[in-house]
Short mmCIF file of C-alpha atoms in Angstrom, two decimals:
data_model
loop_
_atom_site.label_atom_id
_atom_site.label_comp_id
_atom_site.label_asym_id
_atom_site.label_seq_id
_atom_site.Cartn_x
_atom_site.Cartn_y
_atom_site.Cartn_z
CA UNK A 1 0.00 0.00 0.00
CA UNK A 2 1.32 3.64 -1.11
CA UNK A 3 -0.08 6.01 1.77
CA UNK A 4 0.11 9.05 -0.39
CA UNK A 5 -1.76 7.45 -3.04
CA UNK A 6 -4.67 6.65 -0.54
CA UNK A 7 -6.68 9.87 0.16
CA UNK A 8 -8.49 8.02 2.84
CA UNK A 9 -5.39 7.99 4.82
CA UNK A 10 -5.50 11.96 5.15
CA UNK A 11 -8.55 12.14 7.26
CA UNK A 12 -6.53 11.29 10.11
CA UNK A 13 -4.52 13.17 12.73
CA UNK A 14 -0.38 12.79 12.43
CA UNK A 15 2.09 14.28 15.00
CA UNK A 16 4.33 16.05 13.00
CA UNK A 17 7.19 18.14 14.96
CA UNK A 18 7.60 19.21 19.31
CA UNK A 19 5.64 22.57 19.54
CA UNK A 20 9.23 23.69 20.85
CA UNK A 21 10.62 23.86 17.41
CA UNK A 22 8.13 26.87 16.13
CA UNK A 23 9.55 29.08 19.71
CA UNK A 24 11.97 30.51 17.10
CA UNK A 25 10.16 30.76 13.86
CA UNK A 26 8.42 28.73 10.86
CA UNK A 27 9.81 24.95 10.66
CA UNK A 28 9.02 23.05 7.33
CA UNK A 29 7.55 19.28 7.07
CA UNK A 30 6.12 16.65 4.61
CA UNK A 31 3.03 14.84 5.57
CA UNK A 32 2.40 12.10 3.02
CA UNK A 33 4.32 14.60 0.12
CA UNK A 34 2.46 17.55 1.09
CA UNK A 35 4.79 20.20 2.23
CA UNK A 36 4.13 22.39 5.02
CA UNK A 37 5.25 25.19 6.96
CA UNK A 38 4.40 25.44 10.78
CA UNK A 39 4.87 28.30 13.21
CA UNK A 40 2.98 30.23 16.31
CA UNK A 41 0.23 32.74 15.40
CA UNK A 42 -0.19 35.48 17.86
CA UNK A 43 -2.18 33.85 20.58
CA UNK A 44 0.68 31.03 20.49
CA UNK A 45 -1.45 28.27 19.09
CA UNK A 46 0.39 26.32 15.86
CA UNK A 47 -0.38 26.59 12.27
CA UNK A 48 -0.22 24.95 9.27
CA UNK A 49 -0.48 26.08 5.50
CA UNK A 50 1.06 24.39 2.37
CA UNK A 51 4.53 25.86 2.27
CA UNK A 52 4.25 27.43 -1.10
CA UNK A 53 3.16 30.98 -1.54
CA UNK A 54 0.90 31.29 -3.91
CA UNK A 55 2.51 34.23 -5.62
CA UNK A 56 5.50 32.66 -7.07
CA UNK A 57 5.53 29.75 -5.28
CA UNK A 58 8.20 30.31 -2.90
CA UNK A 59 8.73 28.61 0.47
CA UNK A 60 6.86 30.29 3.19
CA UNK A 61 8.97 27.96 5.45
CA UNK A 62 11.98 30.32 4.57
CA UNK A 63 10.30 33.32 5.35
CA UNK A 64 9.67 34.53 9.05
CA UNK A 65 6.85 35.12 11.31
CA UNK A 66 4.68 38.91 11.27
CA UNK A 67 1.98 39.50 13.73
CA UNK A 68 1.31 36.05 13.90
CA UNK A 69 0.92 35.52 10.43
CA UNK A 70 3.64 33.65 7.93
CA UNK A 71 5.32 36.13 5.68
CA UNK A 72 6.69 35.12 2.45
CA UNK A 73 10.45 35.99 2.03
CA UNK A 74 10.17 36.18 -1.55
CA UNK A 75 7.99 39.72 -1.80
CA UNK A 76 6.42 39.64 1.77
CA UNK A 77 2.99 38.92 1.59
CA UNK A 78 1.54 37.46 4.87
CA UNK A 79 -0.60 34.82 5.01
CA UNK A 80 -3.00 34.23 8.33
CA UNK A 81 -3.56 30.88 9.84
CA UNK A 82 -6.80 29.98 7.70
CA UNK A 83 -4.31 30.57 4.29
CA UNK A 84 -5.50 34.28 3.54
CA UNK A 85 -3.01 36.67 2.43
CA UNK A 86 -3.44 39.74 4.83
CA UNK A 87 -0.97 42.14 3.71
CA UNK A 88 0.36 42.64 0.31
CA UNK A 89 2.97 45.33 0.23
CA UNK A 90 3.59 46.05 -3.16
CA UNK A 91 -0.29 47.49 -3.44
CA UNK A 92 -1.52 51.19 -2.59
CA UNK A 93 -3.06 51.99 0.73
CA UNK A 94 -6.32 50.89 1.33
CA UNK A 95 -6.61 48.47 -1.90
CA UNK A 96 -8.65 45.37 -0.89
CA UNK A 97 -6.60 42.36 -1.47
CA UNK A 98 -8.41 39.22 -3.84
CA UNK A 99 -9.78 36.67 -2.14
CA UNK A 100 -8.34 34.64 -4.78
CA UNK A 101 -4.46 35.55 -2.65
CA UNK A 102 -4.66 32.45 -0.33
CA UNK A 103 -3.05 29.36 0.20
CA UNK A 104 -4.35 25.83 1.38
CA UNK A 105 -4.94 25.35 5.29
CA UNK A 106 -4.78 22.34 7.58
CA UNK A 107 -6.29 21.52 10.68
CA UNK A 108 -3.60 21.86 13.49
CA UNK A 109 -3.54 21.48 17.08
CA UNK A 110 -1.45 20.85 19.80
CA UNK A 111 -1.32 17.58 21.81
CA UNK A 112 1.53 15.98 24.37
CA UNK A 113 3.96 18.59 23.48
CA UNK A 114 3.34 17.96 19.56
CA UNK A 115 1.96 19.44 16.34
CA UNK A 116 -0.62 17.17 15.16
CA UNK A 117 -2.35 17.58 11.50
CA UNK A 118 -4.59 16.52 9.74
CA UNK A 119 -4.82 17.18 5.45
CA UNK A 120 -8.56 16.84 5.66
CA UNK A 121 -11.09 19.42 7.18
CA UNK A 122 -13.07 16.05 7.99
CA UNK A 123 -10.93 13.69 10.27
CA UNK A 124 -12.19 10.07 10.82
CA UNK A 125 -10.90 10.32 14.20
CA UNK A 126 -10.03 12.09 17.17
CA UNK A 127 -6.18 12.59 18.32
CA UNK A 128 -5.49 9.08 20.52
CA UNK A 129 -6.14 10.12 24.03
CA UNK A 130 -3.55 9.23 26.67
CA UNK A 131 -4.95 9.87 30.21
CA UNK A 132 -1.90 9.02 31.83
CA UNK A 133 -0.48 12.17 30.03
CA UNK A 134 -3.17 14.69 32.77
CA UNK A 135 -2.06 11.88 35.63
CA UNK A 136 0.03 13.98 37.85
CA UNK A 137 1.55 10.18 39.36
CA UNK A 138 2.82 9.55 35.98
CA UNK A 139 6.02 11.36 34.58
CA UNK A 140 6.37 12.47 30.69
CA UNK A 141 9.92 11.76 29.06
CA UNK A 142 10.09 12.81 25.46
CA UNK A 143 12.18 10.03 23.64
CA UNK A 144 12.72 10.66 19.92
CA UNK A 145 11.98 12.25 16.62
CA UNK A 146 13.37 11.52 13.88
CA UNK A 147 12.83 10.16 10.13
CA UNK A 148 12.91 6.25 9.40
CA UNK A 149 13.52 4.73 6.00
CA UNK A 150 10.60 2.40 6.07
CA UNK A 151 6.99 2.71 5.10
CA UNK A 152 4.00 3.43 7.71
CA UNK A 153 2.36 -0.12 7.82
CA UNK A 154 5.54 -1.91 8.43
CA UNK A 155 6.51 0.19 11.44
CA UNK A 156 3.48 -0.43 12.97
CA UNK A 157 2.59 -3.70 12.63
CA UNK A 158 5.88 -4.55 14.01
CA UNK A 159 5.03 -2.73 17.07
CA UNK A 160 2.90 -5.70 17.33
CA UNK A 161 4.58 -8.51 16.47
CA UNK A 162 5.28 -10.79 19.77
CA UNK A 163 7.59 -12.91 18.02
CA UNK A 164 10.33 -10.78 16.40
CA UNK A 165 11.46 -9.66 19.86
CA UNK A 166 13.70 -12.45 20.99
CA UNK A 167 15.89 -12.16 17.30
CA UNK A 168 15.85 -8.09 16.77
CA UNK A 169 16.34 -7.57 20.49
CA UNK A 170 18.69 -10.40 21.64
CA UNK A 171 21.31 -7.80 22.78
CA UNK A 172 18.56 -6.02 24.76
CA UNK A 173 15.85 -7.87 26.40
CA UNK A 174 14.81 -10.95 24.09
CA UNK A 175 15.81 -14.60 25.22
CA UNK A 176 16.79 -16.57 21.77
CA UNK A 177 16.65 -19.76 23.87
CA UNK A 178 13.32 -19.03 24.29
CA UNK A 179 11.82 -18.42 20.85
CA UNK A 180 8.29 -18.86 21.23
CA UNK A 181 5.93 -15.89 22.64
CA UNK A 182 2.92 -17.22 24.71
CA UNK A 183 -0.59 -16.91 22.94
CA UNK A 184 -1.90 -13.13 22.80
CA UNK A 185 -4.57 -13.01 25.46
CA UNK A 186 -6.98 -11.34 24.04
CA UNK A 187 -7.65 -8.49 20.79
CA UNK A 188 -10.68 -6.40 21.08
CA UNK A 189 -11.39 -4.59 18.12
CA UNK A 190 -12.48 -0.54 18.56
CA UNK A 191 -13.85 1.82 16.31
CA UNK A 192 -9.86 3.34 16.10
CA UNK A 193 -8.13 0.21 16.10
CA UNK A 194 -7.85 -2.66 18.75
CA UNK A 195 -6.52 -3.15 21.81
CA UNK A 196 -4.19 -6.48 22.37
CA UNK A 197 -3.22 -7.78 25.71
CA UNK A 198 -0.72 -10.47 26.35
CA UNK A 199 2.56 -11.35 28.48
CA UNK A 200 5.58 -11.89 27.79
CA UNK A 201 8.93 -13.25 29.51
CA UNK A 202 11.74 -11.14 28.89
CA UNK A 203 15.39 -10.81 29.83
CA UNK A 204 16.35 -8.44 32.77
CA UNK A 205 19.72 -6.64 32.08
CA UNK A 206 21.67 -4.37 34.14
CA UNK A 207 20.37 -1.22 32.69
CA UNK A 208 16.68 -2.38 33.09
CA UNK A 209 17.62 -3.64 36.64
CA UNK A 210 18.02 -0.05 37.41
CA UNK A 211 15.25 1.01 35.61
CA UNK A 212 12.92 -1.49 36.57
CA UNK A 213 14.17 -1.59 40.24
CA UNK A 214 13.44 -5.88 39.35
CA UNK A 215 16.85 -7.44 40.41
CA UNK A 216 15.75 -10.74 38.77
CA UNK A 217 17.56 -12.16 35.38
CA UNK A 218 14.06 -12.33 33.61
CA UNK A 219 10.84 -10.54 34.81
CA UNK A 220 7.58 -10.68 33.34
CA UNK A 221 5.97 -8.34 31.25
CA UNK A 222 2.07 -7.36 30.85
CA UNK A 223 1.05 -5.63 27.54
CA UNK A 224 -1.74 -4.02 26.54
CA UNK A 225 -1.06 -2.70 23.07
CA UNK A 226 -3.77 -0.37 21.45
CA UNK A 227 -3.19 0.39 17.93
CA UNK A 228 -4.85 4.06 16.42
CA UNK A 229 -4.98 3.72 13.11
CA UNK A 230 -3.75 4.18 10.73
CA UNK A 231 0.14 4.50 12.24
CA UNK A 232 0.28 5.27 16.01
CA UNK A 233 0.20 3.24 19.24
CA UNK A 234 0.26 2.84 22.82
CA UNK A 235 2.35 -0.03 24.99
CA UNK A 236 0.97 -0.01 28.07
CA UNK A 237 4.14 -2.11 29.78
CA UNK A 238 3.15 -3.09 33.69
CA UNK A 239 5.56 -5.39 35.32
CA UNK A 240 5.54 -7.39 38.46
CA UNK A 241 6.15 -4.36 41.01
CA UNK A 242 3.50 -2.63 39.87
CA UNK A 243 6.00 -0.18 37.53
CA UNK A 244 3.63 1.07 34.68
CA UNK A 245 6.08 1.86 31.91
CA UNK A 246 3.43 3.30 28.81
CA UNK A 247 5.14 4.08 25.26
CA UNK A 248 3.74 6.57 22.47
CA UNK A 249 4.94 6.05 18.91
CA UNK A 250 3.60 6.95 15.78
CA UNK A 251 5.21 6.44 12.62
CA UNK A 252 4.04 9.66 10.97
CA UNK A 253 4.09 9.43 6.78
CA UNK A 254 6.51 11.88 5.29
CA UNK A 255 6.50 10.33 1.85
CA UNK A 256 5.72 6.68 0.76
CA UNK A 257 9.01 5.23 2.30
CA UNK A 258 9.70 7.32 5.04
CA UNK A 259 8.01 8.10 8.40
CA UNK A 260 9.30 10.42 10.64
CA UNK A 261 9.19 8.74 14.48
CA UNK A 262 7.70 9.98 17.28
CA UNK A 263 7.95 8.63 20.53
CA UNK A 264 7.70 9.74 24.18
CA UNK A 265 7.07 7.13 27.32
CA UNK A 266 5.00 7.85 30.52
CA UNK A 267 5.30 6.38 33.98
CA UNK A 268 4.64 6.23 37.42
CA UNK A 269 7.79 6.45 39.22
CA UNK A 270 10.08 8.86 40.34
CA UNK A 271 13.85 10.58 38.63
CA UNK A 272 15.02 9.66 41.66
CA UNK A 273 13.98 5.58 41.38
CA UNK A 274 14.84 5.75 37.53
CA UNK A 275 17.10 8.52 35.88
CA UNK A 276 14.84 9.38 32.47
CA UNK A 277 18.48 9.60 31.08
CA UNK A 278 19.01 5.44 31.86
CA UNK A 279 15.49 4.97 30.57
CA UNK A 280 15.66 6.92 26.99
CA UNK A 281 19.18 4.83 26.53
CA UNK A 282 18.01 1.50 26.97
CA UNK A 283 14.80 1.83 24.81
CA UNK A 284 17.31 4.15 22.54
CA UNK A 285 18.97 0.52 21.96
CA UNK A 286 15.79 -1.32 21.27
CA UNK A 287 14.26 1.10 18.74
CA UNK A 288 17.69 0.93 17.21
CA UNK A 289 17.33 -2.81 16.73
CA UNK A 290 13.97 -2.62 15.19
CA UNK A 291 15.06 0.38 13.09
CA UNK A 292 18.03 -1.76 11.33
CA UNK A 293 15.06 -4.45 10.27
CA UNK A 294 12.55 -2.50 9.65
CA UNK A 295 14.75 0.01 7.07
CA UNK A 296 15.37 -3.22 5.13
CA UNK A 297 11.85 -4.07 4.78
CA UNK A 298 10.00 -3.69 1.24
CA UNK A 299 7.94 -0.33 2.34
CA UNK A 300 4.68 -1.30 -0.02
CA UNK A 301 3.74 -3.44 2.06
CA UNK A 302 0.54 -5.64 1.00
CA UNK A 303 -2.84 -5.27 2.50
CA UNK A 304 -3.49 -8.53 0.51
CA UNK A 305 -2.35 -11.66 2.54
CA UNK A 306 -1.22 -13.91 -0.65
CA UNK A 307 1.67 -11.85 -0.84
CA UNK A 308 3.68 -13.20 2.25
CA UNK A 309 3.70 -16.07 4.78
CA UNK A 310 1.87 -15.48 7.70
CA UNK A 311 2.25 -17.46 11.68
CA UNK A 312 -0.03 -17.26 14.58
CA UNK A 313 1.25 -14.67 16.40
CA UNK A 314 0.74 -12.28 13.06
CA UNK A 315 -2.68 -12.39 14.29
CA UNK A 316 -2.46 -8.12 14.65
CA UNK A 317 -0.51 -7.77 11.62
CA UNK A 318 -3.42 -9.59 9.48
CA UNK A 319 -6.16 -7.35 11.59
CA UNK A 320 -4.56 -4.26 10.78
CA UNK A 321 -4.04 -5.34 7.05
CA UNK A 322 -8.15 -6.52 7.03
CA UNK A 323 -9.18 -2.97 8.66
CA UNK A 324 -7.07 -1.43 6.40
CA UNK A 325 -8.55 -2.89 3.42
CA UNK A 326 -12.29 -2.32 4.87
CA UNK A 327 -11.43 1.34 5.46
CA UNK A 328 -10.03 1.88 1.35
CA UNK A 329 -13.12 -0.23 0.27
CA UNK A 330 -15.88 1.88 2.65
CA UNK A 331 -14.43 5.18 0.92
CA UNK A 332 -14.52 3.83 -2.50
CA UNK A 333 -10.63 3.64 -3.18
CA UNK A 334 -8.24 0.60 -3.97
CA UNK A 335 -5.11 -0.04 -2.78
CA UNK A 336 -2.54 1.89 -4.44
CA UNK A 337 0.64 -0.63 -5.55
CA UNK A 338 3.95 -0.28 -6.70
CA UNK A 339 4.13 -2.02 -10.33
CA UNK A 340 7.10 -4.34 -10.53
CA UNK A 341 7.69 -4.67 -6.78
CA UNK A 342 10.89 -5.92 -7.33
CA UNK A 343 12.22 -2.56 -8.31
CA UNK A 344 11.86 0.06 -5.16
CA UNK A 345 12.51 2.81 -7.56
CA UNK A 346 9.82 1.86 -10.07
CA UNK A 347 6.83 5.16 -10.19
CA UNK A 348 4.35 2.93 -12.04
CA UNK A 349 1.20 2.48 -9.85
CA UNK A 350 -0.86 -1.22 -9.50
CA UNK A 351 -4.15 -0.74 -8.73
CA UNK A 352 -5.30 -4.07 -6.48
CA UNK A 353 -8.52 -4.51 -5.46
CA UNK A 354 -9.15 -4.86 -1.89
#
């Protein structure tokens, strides 16, 4: 599946940069090939046109911020929030400036210390909500942000895969003598997504000893893995203490190969019991296992299960493939394929029903 070929896939809400970056002007991003150019308006609340004035097309992005509106570095016409052009310098005082002067707009809010947008003035969800995040006995440690060469559905579906662990992650918590993940407990499907729940036996190293305050060689964990489609989750980690450790990621679409990675963990200890420092390094090591996979993945990856071999514990995997497929088929589209798969730079488009 190509996610910019799938308008469907734009009626839902992507984090897209830390609301820390616009403090000191306009940032640029791609959300599924769309350019865009961020910043603050006045009252301090993010915004989000396409980054291309529509002038002479240059990038807004490179210009600076004006009263809260974007200004064009080009021949400094401002654009507001809502993509009209408020101030066109080069006309007479008093002219009234075409309505025709705008760019497009996106729907932009903030959420957990993040941009999130959304390409369609009609989203087909809400943003996830986290309550841990308002919690004031759970802590918020921002993790990481940064751009992955590997397409949407495969980074997510492997955040959901019980059985690659004890391979990818041998050097960091998965026990290769023990191959075999127990059965997932239990998948309820939600009007987002679906919520899994299962355990898992896991290997206890030094750094997690600290971490974990769990002196123990192995400890147990308890998942409960809720996936918000079409490329974010939660893992809701609890271990035998009582130590809640909850990740974010989402696996935001910049282009059809690439996702930019956002991730922040919450939990309900102390700096004191766990330095946030310790915490970021060891899952620093684990995202870094899955990331050397996962970047040599095919990113079209099929909604169609003929394609590739399948096990019992790709039990989420096929979901999310199914719902995926539903959701393309209940908004009249098909899925969008690479022709001649074998070649990752081919631009010819399959169209496979679904």
């Amino acid at each position: 599946m190509l996610t910019t070929q799938q308008p469907v896939l734009r009626r839902f809400w992507y984090p897209v940069i830390p609301l820390d970056a616009l403090i000191n002007g306009p940032q640029s991003f791609t959300l599924m090939g769309q350019p865009l150019v961020l910043w603050l308006d006045g009252e301090g609340h993010p915004a989000a046109l396409a980054d291309r004035c529509c002038h002479r097309s240059a990038q807004l992005a490179k210009g600076m911020v004006q009263n809260g509106c974007i200004r064009c570095p080009y021949h400094g016409w401002e654009y507001d929030a809502l993509g009209a052009c408020t101030t066109v310098p080069q006309l007479d005082p008093g002219t009234a400036i075409p309505k025709t002067y705008r760019v497009p707009s996106y729907l932009c809010q903030e959420r957990y210390g993040y941009v999130w947008v959304c390409l369609d003035d009609n989203p087909l969800q809400p943003i996830p909500e986290i309550p841990q995040f308002a919690d004031p006995n759970f802590r918020f440690i921002h993790e990481f942000y940064e751009p992955w060469n590997v397409g949407g559905l495969r980074a997510i579906e492997n955040s959901f895969d019980s059985a690659h662990g004890h391979f990818v992650h041998a050097s960091s918590w998965g026990d290769m003598a023990n191959p075999q993940p127990p059965p997932i407990d239990e998948v309820t499907e939600t009007g987002f997504g679906f919520v899994m729940k299962h355990w898992l036996e896991v290997l206890n190293p030094d750094l997690q000893k600290k971490n974990l305050g769990i002196e123990g060689e192995k400890t147990i964990r308890t998942n409960t893995r809720t996936w918000y489609m079409p490329f974010a989750r939660t893992l809701h980690i609890e271990y035998p203490n009582g130590l809640i450790h909850l990740i974010f990621t989402a696996y935001t679409p910049i282009d059809d190969q690439h996702s930019q990675v956002v991730q922040f963990c919450l939990r309900n200890d102390t700096e004191a019991e766990a330095k946030a420092a310790d915490i970021i390094a060891f899952d620093r090591q684990v995202t870094s296992e899955d990331r050397v996979i996962l970047e040599g993945t095919d990113y079209d990856a099929p909604l169609s299960l003929a394609e590739e071999q399948h096990m019992a514990s790709d039990r989420p995997g096929i979901l999310m493939r199914h719902r995926l497929a539903k959701l393309l088929k209940e908004n009249g589209e098909t899925e969008q394929r690479r022709l001649g798969r074998s070649s990752a730079m081919s631009p010819v488009l399959e169209q496979v029903a679904v």
